[in-house]
Amino acid sequence: MIERPRGTRDLDPDEMETRRKIEQNLRDLSTSFGYREILTPTFEHTELFTKKSGPDIVNELYHFEDKGGRDIALRPEFTASVIRAYNEGMRELPKPLKLFYFGPSFRYERPQSGRYREFWQFGTELIGPDTARADAENIALAYNCVKNIRLDEFELRVSNLKILDQFLQENDIDIEKRQDIYHKIDKEELEEVSEEYSLGSKLLDFLNMELDEMSNILKDPEPVEYLKEVLDLLEYYGLDEKHLKVDIGTVRGLDYYKGVVFEIDADNLGAEKQILGGGDYNLGDIFGIDISSKGFAMGFDRSILALENEGKLPELDEMDCYIIPIGEESFEYSYEILRELRSKNVITDIDLMGRGVGKALGYADKNDFKYALLVGGNEVEDKSVTIKDMHSGDQKTIGKDEFVREVDEKWN
Ligand code: HAM
């Protein structure tokens, strides 16, 4: 038997309706922040991702040689593609350029709950301004994405990689080694880092300090002051402080980040609880351009799992009318009603199986129709329709035109 590939999912109509609603919510929110949607190809030259994204992603690439002998990869994320697209066709657009995207990404990972080989990302990139206000705008939109889909149990951890860079430099650690150190910190291997770089308890102590204390001990406290400025600016956006935590150990798993970074965890998820990650990065250098960019991506699938765990999934829409023609002689009139209701965007279906009234009503009930419309000889004669309210069970017969008018006024 042929089954779906490991790490992929089939999404049924209920799941798709839920996802479309949440997706629309995120699109509307990002639009309200002045962002506009773009779409890049599902596959790119593998080199785009191997140049700078770092081992975590590169080891997980789905890549293959195409018929023209090119090394092609399914995108593991959108950020590198967006900067490539910017370089290819959007450089002349006025700055700041605010872009958002939504679509599937592919990573050859070991599948488990919340970790898939095909998963969806909703993300944004803010290209142009290299200011604390741009970092704050980026973080504020990320926070609002999570808040707007009604998640409540989450933590937003914020850091500035330049603080750790400064600490490493001041402890005579070759800054070239920073990626190795960051990957270890990301994997919570702090003791290993301390041992390997002879830091004793210094690193752990540093990570546990308040920002003011860090400012005091660093020879150059500028990166700490910058982070403080971003945090102050976040107050303008009305972020609820209970969700916010400064955590200098937040280092991200990708190599292109360079400044303020952040991650959001959903408290009720297990091992794969990071639902969003992003920050200030440099990918322009792949193309020899100097351009500031900041963004984030939200793991759509994990966010939905978290919402489900909080019992906050949006309610599914009900269907409106299910027409049950009783006998072939009522077909013509039944289809007339069907056409009229559909033309008014009323979700209307008609029995296609010629089932008896009892069975057809059972179908309407299971499929969450609000009303069943029974159309027999009497209704054809009087130009009426017998409506059964599927919630209350009440039944009444009214004129067809009156019903259509009522429906139009009530639902449109
Ligand atoms: P990332 O942290 O690699 O960042 O991915 C963002 C989010 O995608 C994660 O927080 C997680 O929720 C979700 N995710 C990642 N891998 C999987 C998976 N295998 N299954 C399910 N969900 C997953 C980026 O991709 C950056 N491009 C974010 C960014 C945009 N930075 C700047 N701009």
Short mmCIF file of C-alpha atoms and ligand atoms in Angstrom, two decimals:
data_model
loop_
_atom_site.label_atom_id
_atom_site.label_comp_id
_atom_site.label_asym_id
_atom_site.label_seq_id
_atom_site.Cartn_x
_atom_site.Cartn_y
_atom_site.Cartn_z
CA MET A 1 0.00 0.00 0.00
CA ILE A 2 1.29 3.45 -0.85
CA GLU A 3 1.25 5.75 2.17
CA ARG A 4 2.20 9.39 2.64
CA PRO A 5 5.93 10.07 3.14
CA ARG A 6 7.31 10.20 6.68
CA GLY A 7 7.00 13.60 8.33
CA THR A 8 4.13 14.78 6.09
CA ARG A 9 0.45 15.13 6.87
CA ASP A 10 -2.91 15.07 5.11
CA LEU A 11 -5.05 17.93 6.31
CA ASP A 12 -8.79 17.18 6.37
CA PRO A 13 -11.53 19.78 5.69
CA ASP A 14 -11.98 20.68 9.38
CA GLU A 15 -8.21 21.21 9.77
CA MET A 16 -8.04 23.22 6.56
CA GLU A 17 -10.88 25.49 7.65
CA THR A 18 -9.16 26.08 10.99
CA ARG A 19 -5.84 26.80 9.28
CA ARG A 20 -7.39 29.18 6.73
CA LYS A 21 -9.00 31.20 9.53
CA ILE A 22 -5.76 31.52 11.48
CA GLU A 23 -3.82 32.27 8.29
CA GLN A 24 -6.29 35.04 7.42
CA ASN A 25 -5.91 36.47 10.90
CA LEU A 26 -2.11 36.67 10.45
CA ARG A 27 -2.40 38.16 6.97
CA ASP A 28 -4.81 40.84 8.21
CA LEU A 29 -2.60 41.66 11.18
CA SER A 30 0.59 41.95 9.11
CA THR A 31 -1.26 44.08 6.57
CA SER A 32 -2.36 46.38 9.40
CA PHE A 33 1.36 46.80 10.25
CA GLY A 34 2.01 47.97 6.67
CA TYR A 35 3.52 44.68 5.44
CA ARG A 36 2.68 43.27 1.98
CA GLU A 37 2.68 39.65 0.88
CA ILE A 38 5.26 38.05 -1.39
CA LEU A 39 5.87 34.53 -2.59
CA THR A 40 9.18 33.00 -3.62
CA PRO A 41 9.77 29.63 -5.35
CA THR A 42 9.38 26.39 -3.41
CA PHE A 43 12.82 25.31 -4.63
CA GLU A 44 16.06 27.26 -5.01
CA HIS A 45 19.70 26.61 -5.87
CA THR A 46 21.04 24.66 -2.88
CA GLU A 47 23.92 27.11 -2.59
CA LEU A 48 21.52 29.81 -1.39
CA PHE A 49 21.06 27.90 1.84
CA THR A 50 24.49 26.31 2.25
CA LYS A 51 26.33 29.62 2.03
CA LYS A 52 25.24 31.05 5.34
CA SER A 53 22.41 29.35 7.12
CA GLY A 54 24.58 27.07 9.25
CA PRO A 55 24.83 23.34 9.87
CA ASP A 56 21.46 22.91 11.59
CA ILE A 57 19.58 23.70 8.43
CA VAL A 58 22.09 22.47 5.87
CA ASN A 59 22.16 18.93 7.30
CA GLU A 60 18.42 18.87 7.01
CA LEU A 61 18.10 20.04 3.41
CA TYR A 62 15.97 18.13 0.93
CA HIS A 63 18.14 18.50 -2.15
CA PHE A 64 18.62 16.75 -5.45
CA GLU A 65 20.18 17.15 -8.85
CA ASP A 66 17.64 18.20 -11.46
CA LYS A 67 17.61 17.01 -15.10
CA GLY A 68 19.86 19.91 -16.05
CA GLY A 69 22.47 18.83 -13.49
CA ARG A 70 21.72 21.71 -11.08
CA ASP A 71 21.85 21.18 -7.32
CA ILE A 72 18.36 22.16 -6.18
CA ALA A 73 16.90 22.32 -2.65
CA LEU A 74 13.36 22.56 -1.37
CA ARG A 75 13.31 25.68 0.79
CA PRO A 76 13.96 24.97 4.48
CA GLU A 77 12.83 28.55 5.27
CA PHE A 78 12.03 31.75 3.38
CA THR A 79 14.53 34.30 4.63
CA ALA A 80 17.39 33.54 2.24
CA SER A 81 14.88 33.40 -0.65
CA VAL A 82 13.42 36.77 0.28
CA ILE A 83 16.84 38.43 0.32
CA ARG A 84 17.66 36.76 -3.01
CA ALA A 85 14.36 38.04 -4.44
CA TYR A 86 15.08 41.49 -3.01
CA ASN A 87 18.47 41.52 -4.69
CA GLU A 88 17.02 40.29 -7.99
CA GLY A 89 14.04 42.56 -8.34
CA MET A 90 13.13 44.73 -5.37
CA ARG A 91 16.22 46.79 -4.66
CA GLU A 92 14.69 49.92 -6.12
CA LEU A 93 11.56 49.77 -3.96
CA PRO A 94 11.28 52.46 -1.28
CA LYS A 95 12.54 51.57 2.20
CA PRO A 96 11.53 50.36 4.63
CA LEU A 97 10.34 47.42 2.61
CA LYS A 98 7.95 45.35 4.70
CA LEU A 99 7.22 41.86 3.40
CA PHE A 100 5.32 38.85 4.70
CA TYR A 101 4.93 35.33 3.38
CA PHE A 102 3.13 32.11 4.11
CA GLY A 103 3.85 28.65 2.76
CA PRO A 104 5.36 25.22 3.24
CA SER A 105 9.02 24.68 4.15
CA PHE A 106 10.90 21.38 4.07
CA ARG A 107 13.50 19.98 6.45
CA TYR A 108 14.77 16.41 6.59
CA GLU A 109 14.36 16.06 10.35
CA ARG A 110 13.46 13.15 12.59
CA PRO A 111 9.69 13.55 12.78
CA GLN A 112 7.95 13.78 16.14
CA SER A 113 5.05 15.71 17.60
CA GLY A 114 5.40 19.30 16.37
CA ARG A 115 8.34 18.46 14.12
CA TYR A 116 7.63 17.62 10.51
CA ARG A 117 9.46 17.28 7.22
CA GLU A 118 6.91 19.51 5.55
CA PHE A 119 5.66 22.35 7.75
CA TRP A 120 4.21 25.80 7.22
CA GLN A 121 5.78 29.09 8.11
CA PHE A 122 4.20 32.49 8.39
CA GLY A 123 7.00 35.04 8.37
CA THR A 124 8.02 38.61 7.74
CA GLU A 125 11.12 40.55 6.67
CA LEU A 126 11.69 44.25 7.31
CA ILE A 127 14.34 45.49 4.89
CA GLY A 128 16.12 48.83 5.09
CA PRO A 129 16.22 50.49 8.49
CA ASP A 130 18.93 49.48 10.92
CA THR A 131 17.43 51.15 13.97
CA ALA A 132 16.25 50.13 17.41
CA ARG A 133 12.78 51.21 16.29
CA ALA A 134 12.89 48.67 13.44
CA ASP A 135 13.92 45.92 15.89
CA ALA A 136 11.02 46.93 18.14
CA GLU A 137 8.55 46.92 15.23
CA ASN A 138 9.77 43.43 14.27
CA ILE A 139 9.37 42.06 17.79
CA ALA A 140 6.01 43.81 18.28
CA LEU A 141 4.56 42.21 15.15
CA ALA A 142 5.83 38.77 16.22
CA TYR A 143 4.24 39.23 19.65
CA ASN A 144 0.98 40.40 18.11
CA CYS A 145 0.87 37.44 15.72
CA VAL A 146 0.86 35.09 18.67
CA LYS A 147 -1.53 37.26 20.67
CA ASN A 148 -3.91 37.82 17.75
CA ILE A 149 -4.53 34.15 17.13
CA ARG A 150 -5.53 34.15 20.85
CA LEU A 151 -2.63 32.19 22.34
CA ASP A 152 -2.10 33.20 25.93
CA GLU A 153 0.41 30.79 27.46
CA PHE A 154 3.66 31.85 25.84
CA GLU A 155 7.01 33.42 26.61
CA LEU A 156 8.88 35.87 24.40
CA ARG A 157 12.64 35.71 25.06
CA VAL A 158 14.70 38.61 23.74
CA SER A 159 18.46 39.06 23.45
CA ASN A 160 21.15 40.91 21.55
CA LEU A 161 23.86 38.62 20.14
CA LYS A 162 26.30 41.52 20.30
CA ILE A 163 26.23 41.32 24.11
CA LEU A 164 27.56 37.75 24.05
CA ASP A 165 30.02 38.72 21.28
CA GLN A 166 31.33 41.47 23.54
CA PHE A 167 31.58 39.10 26.50
CA LEU A 168 33.51 36.54 24.42
CA GLN A 169 35.86 39.16 23.05
CA GLU A 170 36.56 40.55 26.49
CA ASN A 171 37.36 37.01 27.64
CA ASP A 172 39.92 36.62 24.85
CA ILE A 173 37.88 34.12 22.90
CA ASP A 174 38.47 34.13 19.17
CA ILE A 175 35.27 35.63 17.75
CA GLU A 176 35.61 33.20 14.82
CA LYS A 177 34.53 30.50 17.28
CA ARG A 178 31.30 32.29 18.13
CA GLN A 179 29.11 30.11 15.85
CA ASP A 180 30.40 26.97 17.53
CA ILE A 181 29.72 28.51 20.93
CA TYR A 182 26.27 29.72 19.92
CA HIS A 183 25.27 26.32 18.58
CA LYS A 184 26.30 24.75 21.86
CA ILE A 185 24.43 27.36 23.90
CA ASP A 186 21.41 26.82 21.64
CA LYS A 187 21.58 23.13 22.48
CA GLU A 188 21.89 24.03 26.17
CA GLU A 189 25.45 22.64 26.37
CA LEU A 190 26.66 25.47 28.60
CA GLU A 191 29.02 23.40 30.72
CA GLU A 192 30.74 22.05 27.63
CA VAL A 193 31.34 25.61 26.37
CA SER A 194 32.70 26.75 29.76
CA GLU A 195 35.08 23.81 29.85
CA GLU A 196 36.23 23.98 26.24
CA TYR A 197 36.93 27.72 26.40
CA SER A 198 38.22 27.72 30.01
CA LEU A 199 35.53 30.10 31.22
CA GLY A 200 34.91 28.46 34.59
CA SER A 201 31.63 29.79 35.95
CA LYS A 202 32.00 33.13 34.13
CA LEU A 203 29.58 32.37 31.28
CA LEU A 204 26.85 31.02 33.51
CA ASP A 205 27.25 33.94 35.92
CA PHE A 206 27.11 36.37 33.04
CA LEU A 207 23.96 34.85 31.59
CA ASN A 208 22.25 35.13 34.98
CA MET A 209 23.00 38.85 35.35
CA GLU A 210 20.52 41.69 35.03
CA LEU A 211 21.17 44.00 32.07
CA ASP A 212 22.44 46.82 34.33
CA GLU A 213 24.99 44.49 35.87
CA MET A 214 26.16 43.39 32.41
CA SER A 215 26.50 47.03 31.46
CA ASN A 216 28.71 47.59 34.50
CA ILE A 217 31.11 44.74 33.91
CA LEU A 218 31.52 45.01 30.12
CA LYS A 219 34.23 47.37 28.89
CA ASP A 220 31.94 48.36 26.03
CA PRO A 221 28.32 48.30 27.27
CA GLU A 222 26.85 49.69 24.02
CA PRO A 223 25.12 46.40 22.97
CA VAL A 224 23.40 46.24 26.37
CA GLU A 225 22.24 49.84 26.06
CA TYR A 226 20.92 49.11 22.57
CA LEU A 227 18.85 46.19 23.86
CA LYS A 228 17.51 48.39 26.65
CA GLU A 229 16.46 50.96 24.08
CA VAL A 230 14.57 48.28 22.11
CA LEU A 231 12.87 47.08 25.31
CA ASP A 232 11.86 50.66 26.16
CA LEU A 233 10.42 51.12 22.67
CA LEU A 234 8.40 47.92 23.08
CA GLU A 235 6.43 49.72 25.78
CA TYR A 236 4.91 51.92 23.08
CA TYR A 237 3.35 48.80 21.57
CA GLY A 238 1.58 47.81 24.79
CA LEU A 239 3.21 44.40 25.12
CA ASP A 240 2.06 42.58 28.21
CA GLU A 241 5.19 42.25 30.37
CA LYS A 242 4.12 38.91 31.76
CA HIS A 243 5.07 37.35 28.40
CA LEU A 244 8.41 39.10 28.05
CA LYS A 245 11.78 37.87 29.30
CA VAL A 246 15.30 39.12 28.62
CA ASP A 247 17.43 36.02 28.08
CA ILE A 248 20.94 36.53 26.75
CA GLY A 249 21.19 32.74 26.26
CA THR A 250 18.73 33.08 23.33
CA VAL A 251 21.15 32.68 20.42
CA ARG A 252 19.11 31.11 17.53
CA GLY A 253 20.19 28.07 15.52
CA LEU A 254 20.93 29.88 12.25
CA ASP A 255 24.27 31.50 11.47
CA TYR A 256 23.09 34.67 9.77
CA TYR A 257 21.84 36.49 12.87
CA LYS A 258 23.96 39.34 14.20
CA GLY A 259 22.03 41.64 16.57
CA VAL A 260 18.76 41.60 18.46
CA VAL A 261 17.17 38.13 18.34
CA PHE A 262 14.10 36.58 19.93
CA GLU A 263 12.12 33.38 20.26
CA ILE A 264 8.63 32.56 21.44
CA ASP A 265 7.86 29.32 23.28
CA ALA A 266 4.39 27.95 23.88
CA ASP A 267 4.29 26.72 27.47
CA ASN A 268 1.95 23.82 26.78
CA LEU A 269 3.99 22.15 24.03
CA GLY A 270 6.54 19.45 24.79
CA ALA A 271 10.09 19.29 23.44
CA GLU A 272 9.26 21.22 20.26
CA LYS A 273 7.81 24.25 21.98
CA GLN A 274 9.44 27.04 19.99
CA ILE A 275 6.64 28.47 17.89
CA LEU A 276 8.45 31.50 16.50
CA GLY A 277 11.97 32.77 16.04
CA GLY A 278 13.67 35.72 14.42
CA GLY A 279 15.85 38.77 14.69
CA ASP A 280 18.35 41.02 13.00
CA TYR A 281 20.49 39.25 10.38
CA ASN A 282 22.83 39.71 7.48
CA LEU A 283 22.28 37.77 4.27
CA GLY A 284 22.95 40.65 1.88
CA ASP A 285 26.65 39.78 1.86
CA ILE A 286 25.88 36.58 -0.14
CA PHE A 287 25.03 38.97 -2.97
CA GLY A 288 27.64 41.57 -2.18
CA ILE A 289 25.09 44.09 -0.96
CA ASP A 290 24.95 45.92 2.33
CA ILE A 291 21.36 45.94 3.49
CA SER A 292 19.84 45.82 6.94
CA SER A 293 17.14 43.21 7.45
CA LYS A 294 15.13 41.94 10.38
CA GLY A 295 12.37 39.37 10.44
CA PHE A 296 10.84 36.33 12.05
CA ALA A 297 9.01 33.15 11.14
CA MET A 298 6.19 31.55 13.02
CA GLY A 299 5.82 27.78 12.91
CA PHE A 300 2.20 27.60 11.83
CA ASP A 301 1.72 23.91 12.70
CA ARG A 302 3.15 24.22 16.20
CA SER A 303 1.10 27.34 16.84
CA ILE A 304 -2.05 25.42 15.96
CA LEU A 305 -1.06 22.58 18.29
CA ALA A 306 -0.52 25.13 21.07
CA LEU A 307 -3.90 26.74 20.36
CA GLU A 308 -5.56 23.35 20.44
CA ASN A 309 -3.93 22.60 23.81
CA GLU A 310 -5.27 25.90 25.13
CA GLY A 311 -8.72 25.00 23.77
CA LYS A 312 -8.71 28.12 21.61
CA LEU A 313 -9.11 26.81 18.07
CA PRO A 314 -11.54 29.00 16.10
CA GLU A 315 -15.03 27.63 15.75
CA LEU A 316 -15.84 25.96 12.46
CA ASP A 317 -18.52 27.56 10.30
CA GLU A 318 -21.87 25.90 10.04
CA MET A 319 -23.30 25.06 6.63
CA ASP A 320 -26.50 26.94 5.89
CA CYS A 321 -29.14 25.04 3.91
CA TYR A 322 -29.53 21.44 2.80
CA ILE A 323 -32.24 20.96 0.22
CA ILE A 324 -34.06 17.64 0.20
CA PRO A 325 -36.26 17.23 -2.91
CA ILE A 326 -39.04 14.75 -2.27
CA GLY A 327 -39.65 13.00 -5.58
CA GLU A 328 -38.37 13.88 -9.05
CA GLU A 329 -41.33 16.16 -9.74
CA SER A 330 -39.87 18.66 -7.25
CA PHE A 331 -36.38 18.73 -8.87
CA GLU A 332 -36.93 21.75 -11.09
CA TYR A 333 -38.26 23.88 -8.25
CA SER A 334 -35.61 22.57 -5.79
CA TYR A 335 -32.83 23.57 -8.18
CA GLU A 336 -34.45 27.00 -8.59
CA ILE A 337 -34.16 27.50 -4.80
CA LEU A 338 -30.60 26.13 -4.88
CA ARG A 339 -29.54 28.62 -7.57
CA GLU A 340 -31.12 31.58 -5.79
CA LEU A 341 -29.52 30.78 -2.43
CA ARG A 342 -26.08 30.10 -3.91
CA SER A 343 -26.25 33.35 -5.87
CA LYS A 344 -26.64 35.10 -2.50
CA ASN A 345 -23.57 33.29 -1.13
CA VAL A 346 -25.65 31.16 1.20
CA ILE A 347 -23.83 27.84 1.67
CA THR A 348 -26.37 25.51 0.09
CA ASP A 349 -26.20 21.88 -0.84
CA ILE A 350 -28.75 19.50 -2.31
CA ASP A 351 -29.23 15.78 -1.83
CA LEU A 352 -27.56 14.03 -4.75
CA MET A 353 -28.31 10.49 -3.69
CA GLY A 354 -32.10 10.38 -3.76
CA ARG A 355 -32.15 9.26 -0.14
CA GLY A 356 -35.36 9.11 1.91
CA VAL A 357 -36.15 12.16 4.07
CA GLY A 358 -34.96 10.48 7.30
CA LYS A 359 -31.54 9.58 5.94
CA ALA A 360 -31.13 12.91 4.18
CA LEU A 361 -31.90 14.71 7.47
CA GLY A 362 -29.32 12.52 9.20
CA TYR A 363 -26.73 13.67 6.66
CA ALA A 364 -27.69 17.35 7.17
CA ASP A 365 -27.33 16.91 10.92
CA LYS A 366 -23.90 15.24 10.73
CA ASN A 367 -22.62 17.96 8.41
CA ASP A 368 -23.74 20.83 10.63
CA PHE A 369 -26.36 22.38 8.39
CA LYS A 370 -28.47 25.04 10.10
CA TYR A 371 -31.56 24.28 8.04
CA ALA A 372 -32.93 21.43 5.99
CA LEU A 373 -35.32 22.55 3.25
CA LEU A 374 -37.95 19.97 2.41
CA VAL A 375 -39.40 20.37 -1.05
CA GLY A 376 -42.32 18.15 -2.05
CA GLY A 377 -45.43 18.43 -4.25
CA ASN A 378 -47.22 20.91 -1.93
CA GLU A 379 -44.22 23.26 -1.86
CA VAL A 380 -43.94 23.14 -5.66
CA GLU A 381 -47.60 24.03 -5.97
CA ASP A 382 -47.58 26.95 -3.44
CA LYS A 383 -44.06 28.21 -4.32
CA SER A 384 -43.19 27.61 -0.68
CA VAL A 385 -40.55 25.73 1.26
CA THR A 386 -40.70 23.68 4.45
CA ILE A 387 -37.81 24.60 6.70
CA LYS A 388 -36.54 22.39 9.47
CA ASP A 389 -34.34 24.16 12.00
CA MET A 390 -31.68 21.52 12.64
CA HIS A 391 -30.87 22.89 16.12
CA SER A 392 -34.36 23.22 17.60
CA GLY A 393 -36.08 20.65 15.38
CA ASP A 394 -38.86 23.25 14.68
CA GLN A 395 -40.46 23.05 11.29
CA LYS A 396 -42.47 25.64 9.37
CA THR A 397 -43.64 26.25 5.82
CA ILE A 398 -43.22 29.73 4.32
CA GLY A 399 -43.25 31.32 0.88
CA LYS A 400 -40.01 30.77 -1.05
CA ASP A 401 -39.49 34.47 -1.84
CA GLU A 402 -40.06 35.39 1.78
CA PHE A 403 -37.51 32.79 2.88
CA VAL A 404 -34.88 33.98 0.40
CA ARG A 405 -35.47 37.59 1.49
CA GLU A 406 -35.18 36.60 5.15
CA VAL A 407 -31.97 34.69 4.51
CA ASP A 408 -30.52 37.56 2.52
CA GLU A 409 -31.26 40.09 5.26
CA LYS A 410 -30.06 37.86 8.08
CA TRP A 411 -26.85 36.52 6.59
CA ASN A 412 -25.62 39.11 4.18
P1 HAM B 1 13.53 28.89 12.51
O1 HAM B 1 13.63 29.08 14.00
O2 HAM B 1 14.42 27.90 11.88
O3 HAM B 1 13.70 30.32 11.87
O4 HAM B 1 12.03 28.50 12.18
C1 HAM B 1 10.94 29.30 12.60
C2 HAM B 1 9.86 28.44 13.22
O5 HAM B 1 9.48 27.40 12.32
C3 HAM B 1 10.30 27.68 14.46
O6 HAM B 1 10.21 28.52 15.60
C4 HAM B 1 9.32 26.54 14.51
O7 HAM B 1 8.12 26.93 15.14
C5 HAM B 1 9.02 26.27 13.06
N1 HAM B 1 9.72 25.04 12.61
C6 HAM B 1 11.02 24.91 12.29
N2 HAM B 1 11.28 23.64 11.91
C7 HAM B 1 10.11 22.96 11.99
C8 HAM B 1 9.70 21.60 11.73
N3 HAM B 1 10.55 20.70 11.29
N4 HAM B 1 8.40 21.26 11.94
C9 HAM B 1 7.51 22.18 12.39
N5 HAM B 1 7.84 23.47 12.63
C10 HAM B 1 9.11 23.85 12.45
C11 HAM B 1 13.64 30.55 10.51
O8 HAM B 1 13.22 29.76 9.71
C12 HAM B 1 14.05 31.94 10.12
N6 HAM B 1 13.96 32.04 8.67
C13 HAM B 1 13.20 32.99 10.80
C14 HAM B 1 13.53 34.39 10.34
C15 HAM B 1 12.88 35.13 9.43
N7 HAM B 1 14.56 35.11 10.77
C16 HAM B 1 14.57 36.28 10.14
N8 HAM B 1 13.56 36.30 9.32
#
